[in-house]
Every structure is written in structure tokens, then in C-alpha cells.
Short mmCIF file of N, CA and C in Angstrom, two decimals:
data_model
loop_
_atom_site.label_atom_id
_atom_site.label_comp_id
_atom_site.label_asym_id
_atom_site.label_seq_id
_atom_site.Cartn_x
_atom_site.Cartn_y
_atom_site.Cartn_z
N MET A 1 109.97 149.81 86.55
CA MET A 1 109.55 150.98 85.82
C MET A 1 108.78 150.56 84.58
N PRO A 2 107.76 151.28 84.24
CA PRO A 2 107.02 150.94 83.03
C PRO A 2 107.87 151.18 81.79
N ALA A 3 107.61 150.38 80.78
CA ALA A 3 108.26 150.60 79.49
C ALA A 3 107.42 151.59 78.71
N TYR A 4 108.07 152.49 78.00
CA TYR A 4 107.35 153.51 77.25
C TYR A 4 107.52 153.30 75.76
N GLY A 5 106.51 153.68 74.98
CA GLY A 5 106.60 153.64 73.52
C GLY A 5 105.84 154.81 72.94
N TRP A 6 106.27 155.27 71.79
CA TRP A 6 105.59 156.36 71.11
C TRP A 6 104.97 155.82 69.84
N TYR A 7 103.72 156.15 69.60
CA TYR A 7 103.03 155.66 68.43
C TYR A 7 102.37 156.82 67.70
N THR A 8 102.36 156.77 66.34
CA THR A 8 101.71 157.79 65.53
C THR A 8 100.41 157.21 64.98
N PHE A 9 99.34 157.96 65.11
CA PHE A 9 98.07 157.51 64.59
C PHE A 9 97.80 158.20 63.26
N SER A 10 96.74 157.79 62.56
CA SER A 10 96.47 158.25 61.20
C SER A 10 96.35 159.76 61.07
N GLU A 11 95.88 160.45 62.06
CA GLU A 11 95.72 161.90 61.98
C GLU A 11 97.02 162.63 62.25
N GLY A 12 98.09 161.91 62.49
CA GLY A 12 99.37 162.53 62.76
C GLY A 12 99.59 162.84 64.23
N ALA A 13 98.62 162.54 65.08
CA ALA A 13 98.77 162.79 66.51
C ALA A 13 99.71 161.74 67.09
N ILE A 14 100.50 162.16 68.05
CA ILE A 14 101.42 161.23 68.71
C ILE A 14 100.88 160.94 70.11
N CYS A 15 100.89 159.70 70.47
CA CYS A 15 100.35 159.28 71.76
C CYS A 15 101.40 158.46 72.49
N LYS A 16 101.56 158.71 73.77
CA LYS A 16 102.49 157.95 74.59
C LYS A 16 101.73 156.79 75.24
N ILE A 17 102.22 155.58 75.00
CA ILE A 17 101.59 154.38 75.53
C ILE A 17 102.48 153.84 76.66
N ILE A 18 101.89 153.57 77.79
CA ILE A 18 102.63 152.99 78.92
C ILE A 18 102.29 151.51 78.99
N CYS A 19 103.32 150.69 78.94
CA CYS A 19 103.15 149.24 79.05
C CYS A 19 103.63 148.83 80.44
N MET A 20 102.69 148.58 81.33
CA MET A 20 103.04 148.23 82.71
C MET A 20 103.41 146.75 82.78
N LYS A 21 104.54 146.45 83.38
CA LYS A 21 104.95 145.05 83.57
C LYS A 21 104.08 144.43 84.66
N VAL A 22 103.80 143.14 84.49
CA VAL A 22 102.96 142.41 85.43
C VAL A 22 103.82 141.42 86.21
N ALA A 23 103.79 141.56 87.53
CA ALA A 23 104.53 140.66 88.43
C ALA A 23 103.53 139.73 89.10
N LYS A 24 103.89 138.47 89.22
CA LYS A 24 103.07 137.51 89.98
C LYS A 24 103.82 137.25 91.28
N LEU A 25 103.26 137.71 92.39
CA LEU A 25 103.85 137.55 93.71
C LEU A 25 103.45 136.20 94.28
N LEU A 26 104.44 135.33 94.51
CA LEU A 26 104.24 134.03 95.13
C LEU A 26 104.78 134.14 96.55
N HIS A 27 103.88 134.21 97.51
CA HIS A 27 104.22 134.62 98.87
C HIS A 27 103.97 133.49 99.87
N ASN A 28 104.96 133.27 100.72
CA ASN A 28 104.78 132.36 101.86
C ASN A 28 104.54 133.23 103.09
N PRO A 29 103.29 133.41 103.50
CA PRO A 29 102.99 134.31 104.62
C PRO A 29 103.52 133.81 105.96
N LYS A 30 103.95 132.56 106.04
CA LYS A 30 104.46 132.01 107.31
C LYS A 30 105.98 132.00 107.36
N ALA A 31 106.65 132.47 106.32
CA ALA A 31 108.12 132.44 106.29
C ALA A 31 108.71 133.38 107.33
N GLY A 32 109.84 132.97 107.89
CA GLY A 32 110.54 133.82 108.86
C GLY A 32 109.66 134.14 110.04
N ASP A 33 109.61 135.42 110.38
CA ASP A 33 108.79 135.85 111.52
C ASP A 33 107.35 136.16 111.13
N GLY A 34 107.02 136.03 109.84
CA GLY A 34 105.66 136.26 109.36
C GLY A 34 105.22 137.71 109.42
N GLU A 35 106.16 138.63 109.52
CA GLU A 35 105.85 140.06 109.66
C GLU A 35 105.76 140.78 108.31
N HIS A 36 105.44 140.08 107.26
CA HIS A 36 105.34 140.67 105.93
C HIS A 36 103.97 140.30 105.36
N SER A 37 103.09 141.26 105.33
CA SER A 37 101.72 140.98 104.91
C SER A 37 101.57 141.06 103.39
N LYS A 38 100.57 140.38 102.92
CA LYS A 38 100.21 140.42 101.50
C LYS A 38 100.02 141.86 101.06
N GLU A 39 99.27 142.63 101.84
CA GLU A 39 98.96 144.01 101.46
C GLU A 39 100.21 144.87 101.35
N ASP A 40 101.13 144.73 102.31
CA ASP A 40 102.37 145.53 102.29
C ASP A 40 103.25 145.17 101.09
N LEU A 41 103.36 143.87 100.80
CA LEU A 41 104.20 143.45 99.68
C LEU A 41 103.61 143.89 98.34
N VAL A 42 102.31 143.71 98.17
CA VAL A 42 101.66 144.14 96.92
C VAL A 42 101.82 145.65 96.75
N ALA A 43 101.60 146.42 97.82
CA ALA A 43 101.73 147.88 97.76
C ALA A 43 103.16 148.28 97.39
N MET A 44 104.17 147.62 97.99
CA MET A 44 105.56 147.94 97.71
C MET A 44 105.88 147.70 96.23
N ILE A 45 105.37 146.63 95.67
CA ILE A 45 105.63 146.31 94.27
C ILE A 45 104.88 147.28 93.35
N GLU A 46 103.63 147.56 93.67
CA GLU A 46 102.84 148.46 92.82
C GLU A 46 103.33 149.90 92.89
N GLU A 47 103.91 150.32 94.03
CA GLU A 47 104.47 151.66 94.14
C GLU A 47 105.65 151.87 93.19
N GLN A 48 106.26 150.79 92.74
CA GLN A 48 107.38 150.89 91.79
C GLN A 48 106.91 150.80 90.34
N GLY A 49 105.60 150.84 90.12
CA GLY A 49 105.06 150.90 88.77
C GLY A 49 104.70 149.57 88.14
N TYR A 50 104.63 148.51 88.92
CA TYR A 50 104.25 147.21 88.40
C TYR A 50 102.81 146.91 88.76
N LYS A 51 102.14 146.14 87.91
CA LYS A 51 100.86 145.55 88.28
C LYS A 51 101.22 144.28 89.02
N CYS A 52 100.59 144.01 90.16
CA CYS A 52 100.96 142.86 90.98
C CYS A 52 99.77 141.92 91.17
N LEU A 53 99.94 140.68 90.73
CA LEU A 53 98.98 139.62 91.00
C LEU A 53 99.52 138.81 92.17
N TYR A 54 98.65 138.25 92.98
CA TYR A 54 99.08 137.61 94.23
C TYR A 54 98.62 136.16 94.32
N ALA A 55 99.48 135.32 94.89
CA ALA A 55 99.10 133.96 95.27
C ALA A 55 99.91 133.57 96.50
N SER A 56 99.25 132.94 97.45
CA SER A 56 99.93 132.40 98.62
C SER A 56 100.40 130.99 98.28
N THR A 57 101.67 130.69 98.56
CA THR A 57 102.19 129.35 98.28
C THR A 57 101.62 128.32 99.23
N LYS A 58 100.84 128.76 100.21
CA LYS A 58 100.19 127.86 101.16
C LYS A 58 98.79 127.46 100.68
N GLU A 59 98.34 128.03 99.57
CA GLU A 59 96.99 127.74 99.08
C GLU A 59 97.03 127.00 97.75
N LYS A 60 96.01 126.22 97.50
CA LYS A 60 95.89 125.47 96.26
C LYS A 60 95.83 126.44 95.07
N GLY A 61 96.47 126.06 93.98
CA GLY A 61 96.43 126.87 92.76
C GLY A 61 97.48 127.95 92.69
N TRP A 62 98.40 128.03 93.67
CA TRP A 62 99.42 129.07 93.69
C TRP A 62 100.29 129.02 92.43
N ASN A 63 100.41 127.85 91.84
CA ASN A 63 101.31 127.66 90.70
C ASN A 63 100.67 127.95 89.34
N GLU A 64 99.44 128.43 89.35
CA GLU A 64 98.80 128.81 88.09
C GLU A 64 99.24 130.23 87.73
N ILE A 65 99.84 130.37 86.57
CA ILE A 65 100.40 131.66 86.16
C ILE A 65 99.56 132.23 85.01
N GLU A 66 99.02 133.41 85.23
CA GLU A 66 98.19 134.06 84.24
C GLU A 66 99.02 134.40 82.99
N PRO A 67 98.37 134.43 81.82
CA PRO A 67 99.11 134.65 80.56
C PRO A 67 99.79 136.01 80.45
N ASP A 68 99.31 137.03 81.16
CA ASP A 68 99.91 138.37 81.03
C ASP A 68 101.07 138.62 81.99
N VAL A 69 101.45 137.61 82.77
CA VAL A 69 102.54 137.77 83.74
C VAL A 69 103.88 137.87 83.01
N ASP A 70 104.69 138.87 83.40
CA ASP A 70 106.01 139.08 82.82
C ASP A 70 107.12 138.41 83.63
N PHE A 71 106.98 138.40 84.97
CA PHE A 71 107.98 137.78 85.82
C PHE A 71 107.37 137.40 87.15
N LEU A 72 108.08 136.51 87.86
CA LEU A 72 107.60 136.03 89.16
C LEU A 72 108.41 136.66 90.27
N VAL A 73 107.74 136.91 91.40
CA VAL A 73 108.39 137.41 92.60
C VAL A 73 108.14 136.38 93.69
N VAL A 74 109.21 135.85 94.26
CA VAL A 74 109.09 134.87 95.34
C VAL A 74 109.41 135.57 96.65
N ALA A 75 108.41 135.67 97.52
CA ALA A 75 108.60 136.28 98.84
C ALA A 75 108.48 135.18 99.88
N GLY A 76 109.63 134.80 100.43
CA GLY A 76 109.67 133.73 101.41
C GLY A 76 111.11 133.35 101.66
N GLY A 77 111.29 132.20 102.25
CA GLY A 77 112.64 131.73 102.55
C GLY A 77 113.14 130.76 101.50
N ASP A 78 114.23 130.08 101.83
CA ASP A 78 114.84 129.12 100.91
C ASP A 78 113.86 128.03 100.51
N GLY A 79 113.03 127.58 101.44
CA GLY A 79 112.05 126.54 101.14
C GLY A 79 111.03 127.00 100.11
N THR A 80 110.63 128.26 100.19
CA THR A 80 109.67 128.81 99.23
C THR A 80 110.32 128.93 97.85
N VAL A 81 111.56 129.42 97.82
CA VAL A 81 112.27 129.52 96.55
C VAL A 81 112.40 128.13 95.94
N ARG A 82 112.74 127.17 96.77
CA ARG A 82 112.88 125.78 96.30
C ARG A 82 111.55 125.24 95.77
N LYS A 83 110.46 125.53 96.45
CA LYS A 83 109.13 125.07 96.03
C LYS A 83 108.78 125.62 94.65
N VAL A 84 109.02 126.91 94.45
CA VAL A 84 108.73 127.55 93.17
C VAL A 84 109.66 126.99 92.09
N ALA A 85 110.95 126.87 92.41
CA ALA A 85 111.92 126.35 91.44
C ALA A 85 111.56 124.92 91.04
N THR A 86 111.14 124.10 91.99
CA THR A 86 110.74 122.72 91.70
C THR A 86 109.59 122.71 90.71
N GLU A 87 108.63 123.58 90.93
CA GLU A 87 107.48 123.68 90.03
C GLU A 87 107.93 124.10 88.63
N LEU A 88 108.77 125.11 88.55
CA LEU A 88 109.22 125.60 87.25
C LEU A 88 110.11 124.60 86.53
N LEU A 89 110.96 123.89 87.27
CA LEU A 89 111.83 122.89 86.65
C LEU A 89 111.04 121.70 86.14
N GLY A 90 109.85 121.47 86.68
CA GLY A 90 109.00 120.37 86.25
C GLY A 90 108.14 120.69 85.04
N ARG A 91 108.22 121.91 84.57
CA ARG A 91 107.40 122.31 83.42
C ARG A 91 107.98 121.74 82.13
N LYS A 92 107.17 121.72 81.10
CA LYS A 92 107.61 121.23 79.80
C LYS A 92 108.50 122.27 79.12
N VAL A 93 109.36 121.81 78.25
CA VAL A 93 110.27 122.69 77.52
C VAL A 93 109.50 123.73 76.73
N ILE A 94 108.33 123.37 76.25
CA ILE A 94 107.53 124.29 75.43
C ILE A 94 106.88 125.40 76.26
N ASP A 95 106.75 125.18 77.58
CA ASP A 95 106.14 126.19 78.45
C ASP A 95 107.02 127.42 78.53
N ARG A 96 106.40 128.53 78.78
CA ARG A 96 107.12 129.80 78.89
C ARG A 96 108.03 129.83 80.12
N ASN A 97 109.21 130.40 79.95
CA ASN A 97 110.12 130.61 81.08
C ASN A 97 109.87 131.99 81.67
N TYR A 98 110.01 132.09 82.98
CA TYR A 98 109.79 133.36 83.67
C TYR A 98 111.03 133.76 84.45
N PRO A 99 111.44 135.01 84.33
CA PRO A 99 112.47 135.50 85.26
C PRO A 99 111.89 135.50 86.67
N ILE A 100 112.76 135.30 87.66
CA ILE A 100 112.31 135.27 89.05
C ILE A 100 113.07 136.32 89.84
N ALA A 101 112.33 137.13 90.59
CA ALA A 101 112.92 138.05 91.56
C ALA A 101 112.61 137.46 92.94
N VAL A 102 113.57 137.55 93.84
CA VAL A 102 113.40 136.97 95.17
C VAL A 102 113.40 138.07 96.22
N LEU A 103 112.39 138.05 97.09
CA LEU A 103 112.35 138.90 98.28
C LEU A 103 112.56 137.97 99.47
N PRO A 104 113.80 137.85 99.97
CA PRO A 104 114.10 136.89 101.05
C PRO A 104 113.43 137.28 102.36
N MET A 105 112.53 136.41 102.84
CA MET A 105 111.78 136.72 104.04
C MET A 105 111.79 135.56 105.02
N GLY A 106 112.68 134.61 104.81
CA GLY A 106 112.72 133.43 105.66
C GLY A 106 113.65 133.61 106.85
N THR A 107 114.07 132.51 107.41
CA THR A 107 114.95 132.54 108.57
C THR A 107 116.42 132.62 108.15
N ALA A 108 116.85 131.71 107.28
CA ALA A 108 118.26 131.68 106.87
C ALA A 108 118.51 132.51 105.61
N ASN A 109 117.66 132.40 104.62
CA ASN A 109 117.78 133.14 103.36
C ASN A 109 119.13 132.93 102.67
N ASN A 110 119.60 131.70 102.64
CA ASN A 110 120.88 131.41 101.99
C ASN A 110 120.87 131.79 100.51
N ILE A 111 119.79 131.50 99.82
CA ILE A 111 119.71 131.82 98.40
C ILE A 111 119.71 133.32 98.21
N GLY A 112 118.89 134.02 98.98
CA GLY A 112 118.84 135.48 98.88
C GLY A 112 120.17 136.14 99.18
N ARG A 113 120.85 135.65 100.21
CA ARG A 113 122.17 136.21 100.57
C ARG A 113 123.20 135.92 99.49
N THR A 114 123.17 134.71 98.93
CA THR A 114 124.12 134.33 97.89
C THR A 114 124.06 135.29 96.71
N PHE A 115 122.85 135.68 96.34
CA PHE A 115 122.67 136.55 95.17
C PHE A 115 122.55 138.02 95.54
N GLY A 116 122.59 138.34 96.83
CA GLY A 116 122.55 139.73 97.26
C GLY A 116 121.19 140.39 97.11
N PHE A 117 120.11 139.60 97.22
CA PHE A 117 118.77 140.16 97.10
C PHE A 117 118.40 140.93 98.36
N GLY A 118 117.73 142.07 98.18
CA GLY A 118 117.23 142.85 99.29
C GLY A 118 115.74 142.66 99.45
N THR A 119 115.19 143.25 100.51
CA THR A 119 113.75 143.08 100.79
C THR A 119 112.99 144.39 100.84
N ASP A 120 113.61 145.48 100.44
CA ASP A 120 112.96 146.77 100.59
C ASP A 120 112.61 147.39 99.24
N GLU A 121 112.13 148.63 99.27
CA GLU A 121 111.73 149.33 98.06
C GLU A 121 112.88 149.48 97.07
N ALA A 122 114.10 149.66 97.55
CA ALA A 122 115.26 149.79 96.67
C ALA A 122 115.48 148.49 95.87
N ALA A 123 115.26 147.37 96.52
CA ALA A 123 115.40 146.08 95.83
C ALA A 123 114.36 145.97 94.71
N VAL A 124 113.13 146.34 95.02
CA VAL A 124 112.07 146.28 94.01
C VAL A 124 112.35 147.28 92.89
N ALA A 125 112.84 148.45 93.22
CA ALA A 125 113.18 149.45 92.21
C ALA A 125 114.27 148.95 91.27
N SER A 126 115.17 148.11 91.78
CA SER A 126 116.27 147.60 90.96
C SER A 126 115.79 146.65 89.86
N TRP A 127 114.58 146.12 89.98
CA TRP A 127 114.08 145.20 88.97
C TRP A 127 113.94 145.87 87.61
N SER A 128 113.74 147.17 87.58
CA SER A 128 113.56 147.86 86.30
C SER A 128 114.80 147.78 85.43
N ALA A 129 115.97 147.53 86.02
CA ALA A 129 117.20 147.41 85.24
C ALA A 129 117.24 146.10 84.45
N GLU A 130 116.35 145.17 84.80
CA GLU A 130 116.26 143.87 84.14
C GLU A 130 117.63 143.21 84.01
N ASN A 131 118.36 143.19 85.08
CA ASN A 131 119.67 142.55 85.13
C ASN A 131 119.46 141.05 85.42
N ILE A 132 119.02 140.34 84.39
CA ILE A 132 118.69 138.93 84.55
C ILE A 132 119.96 138.09 84.47
N GLN A 133 120.15 137.24 85.48
CA GLN A 133 121.31 136.35 85.52
C GLN A 133 120.84 134.91 85.54
N LYS A 134 121.48 134.09 84.74
CA LYS A 134 121.15 132.67 84.74
C LYS A 134 121.93 131.99 85.86
N ILE A 135 121.30 130.98 86.47
CA ILE A 135 121.99 130.22 87.50
C ILE A 135 121.95 128.73 87.14
N ASP A 136 122.94 128.01 87.62
CA ASP A 136 122.99 126.57 87.40
C ASP A 136 122.21 125.87 88.51
N VAL A 137 121.60 124.78 88.13
CA VAL A 137 120.88 123.95 89.08
C VAL A 137 121.52 122.57 89.04
N GLY A 138 121.89 122.04 90.21
CA GLY A 138 122.46 120.70 90.28
C GLY A 138 121.38 119.67 90.54
N LYS A 139 121.59 118.47 90.01
CA LYS A 139 120.62 117.40 90.21
C LYS A 139 121.35 116.18 90.74
N VAL A 140 120.78 115.56 91.78
CA VAL A 140 121.36 114.38 92.41
C VAL A 140 120.50 113.18 92.04
N HIS A 141 121.15 112.15 91.50
CA HIS A 141 120.48 110.90 91.14
C HIS A 141 120.88 109.82 92.14
N GLY A 142 120.10 108.77 92.21
CA GLY A 142 120.48 107.61 93.02
C GLY A 142 119.84 107.56 94.39
N LEU A 143 119.03 108.54 94.72
CA LEU A 143 118.30 108.52 95.99
C LEU A 143 116.92 107.92 95.74
N GLU A 144 116.06 107.96 96.74
CA GLU A 144 114.70 107.47 96.54
C GLU A 144 114.04 108.17 95.35
N GLU A 145 114.32 109.45 95.23
CA GLU A 145 113.87 110.22 94.07
C GLU A 145 114.96 111.23 93.73
N ASP A 146 115.01 111.61 92.45
CA ASP A 146 115.99 112.61 92.04
C ASP A 146 115.64 113.94 92.69
N ILE A 147 116.66 114.66 93.17
CA ILE A 147 116.45 115.97 93.77
C ILE A 147 117.42 116.95 93.14
N PHE A 148 117.12 118.23 93.29
CA PHE A 148 118.01 119.25 92.77
C PHE A 148 118.45 120.16 93.90
N PHE A 149 119.50 120.92 93.64
CA PHE A 149 119.92 121.92 94.61
C PHE A 149 120.30 123.19 93.89
N LEU A 150 120.07 124.32 94.56
CA LEU A 150 120.35 125.64 93.98
C LEU A 150 121.62 126.25 94.55
N GLU A 151 121.71 126.29 95.89
CA GLU A 151 122.79 127.04 96.51
C GLU A 151 123.87 126.17 97.12
N GLY A 152 123.66 124.89 97.19
CA GLY A 152 124.64 124.00 97.77
C GLY A 152 123.97 122.73 98.24
N PHE A 153 124.75 121.86 98.79
CA PHE A 153 124.19 120.64 99.34
C PHE A 153 125.02 120.25 100.55
N GLY A 154 124.44 119.41 101.36
CA GLY A 154 125.14 119.02 102.57
C GLY A 154 125.00 117.54 102.84
N PHE A 155 125.85 117.04 103.71
CA PHE A 155 125.77 115.65 104.13
C PHE A 155 126.30 115.57 105.55
N GLY A 156 125.97 114.49 106.21
CA GLY A 156 126.47 114.31 107.57
C GLY A 156 125.44 114.71 108.61
N LEU A 157 125.92 115.27 109.70
CA LEU A 157 125.11 115.56 110.87
C LEU A 157 124.01 116.58 110.60
N PHE A 158 124.34 117.73 110.00
CA PHE A 158 123.36 118.80 109.85
C PHE A 158 122.14 118.38 109.02
N PRO A 159 122.30 117.79 107.83
CA PRO A 159 121.12 117.35 107.08
C PRO A 159 120.32 116.27 107.81
N ASN A 160 121.02 115.40 108.55
CA ASN A 160 120.30 114.38 109.31
C ASN A 160 119.45 115.01 110.41
N LEU A 161 119.98 116.03 111.08
CA LEU A 161 119.19 116.74 112.09
C LEU A 161 118.00 117.44 111.47
N MET A 162 118.19 118.06 110.30
CA MET A 162 117.07 118.72 109.62
C MET A 162 115.98 117.71 109.26
N LYS A 163 116.40 116.53 108.79
CA LYS A 163 115.44 115.49 108.44
C LYS A 163 114.65 115.04 109.68
N GLU A 164 115.36 114.88 110.79
CA GLU A 164 114.70 114.48 112.03
C GLU A 164 113.72 115.55 112.52
N MET A 165 114.12 116.82 112.41
CA MET A 165 113.24 117.93 112.81
C MET A 165 111.97 117.92 111.95
N LYS A 166 112.14 117.66 110.67
CA LYS A 166 111.00 117.64 109.76
C LYS A 166 110.03 116.52 110.16
N LYS A 167 110.57 115.36 110.52
CA LYS A 167 109.72 114.24 110.94
C LYS A 167 108.91 114.63 112.17
N ARG A 168 109.53 115.36 113.09
CA ARG A 168 108.86 115.75 114.34
C ARG A 168 107.94 116.95 114.17
N GLY A 169 108.02 117.62 113.02
CA GLY A 169 107.17 118.79 112.78
C GLY A 169 107.74 120.06 113.35
N ASP A 170 109.03 120.06 113.73
CA ASP A 170 109.67 121.28 114.24
C ASP A 170 109.84 122.28 113.11
N LYS A 171 109.77 123.57 113.45
CA LYS A 171 110.00 124.63 112.46
C LYS A 171 111.46 124.65 112.07
N GLN A 172 111.71 124.75 110.75
CA GLN A 172 113.09 124.79 110.26
C GLN A 172 113.48 126.19 109.89
#
């Protein structure tokens, strides 16, 4: 929902100013079944009173955030959320922090399910409440490179199978 303010000008006239929040949609068009188009997602967000800027996470420059952006919307699966989180965690302390809304559109959507995120107009409408919650991020040291995790971590057979699938190019 837009934020409203009332301002008085020199002649004593009162004017209502609408400050529209700007969302930057970071979309993985190949997530899940791929049945969520750029146009439908942008329309759904704009119908709730937000200005929506768009970037596909599959294209170069997706991580460039315009200065007027108020919050980020990640539309994709756990991998897309992880990709965006990795980018944000790699930023400098002086860089601006952005709240993130998630529209789970992947196959498993573990992160979306953990936090109870929805994918419909009601979910987008709920953003106006600005119920921002902080989450902890875990970091694992001692591997080839340091990695982080958001919703959990695994070891044993399942992660090894996922790694093997990735090597073969199978869809995860």
C-alpha cells in the first residue's frame, strides 16, 4: 500500500502526497514449472500499489539495484533465494540493506515454506504491513570455499546425490 502524507503549502492549501514504494523483482523465469511470467508477476505487484522494476536472475546485471528501490522481491526457488542472498551478503557494510520478500516458485521451496510465504495476491498485499523479520545465516568454514546456509544443511547421501546431479546437468 502506498504511504500517505499531508503537506501544507504557503497559500494554506492542503495537498495529499502519495509516496509509492518501489519493488525490484528478481525473477528466475525457469524456476519450478516456469508457469510464472514476468508480465503476470509485475502486474500482480503493481496491482497492490507498488512500482515494480524487473530483472531476470538469468541475465547479466540482475544484481544492479536502482537507488529508488525500497525492497527486493525474489521470485524463484531456493536456488534463486540463495543466489540473491549470496550477492547481498557479499556487499560492503556501508552498502544499503534491503528487505526481501519471497515469492516461492521453485520445486521444493524449503525457504518459502519455512517462513510461510505465499505466491498470490494476498501474499503481495501482506507486504504493506511491513512485518520485517530478521533471520540468521550460518557460515561453514574449512571447505574449498566458505559457504553459508539459510534454512538448514545436510550431509551424507542426499547432498552427494545432488552434487552428482549437478555435475551431470540434471535439473534439481
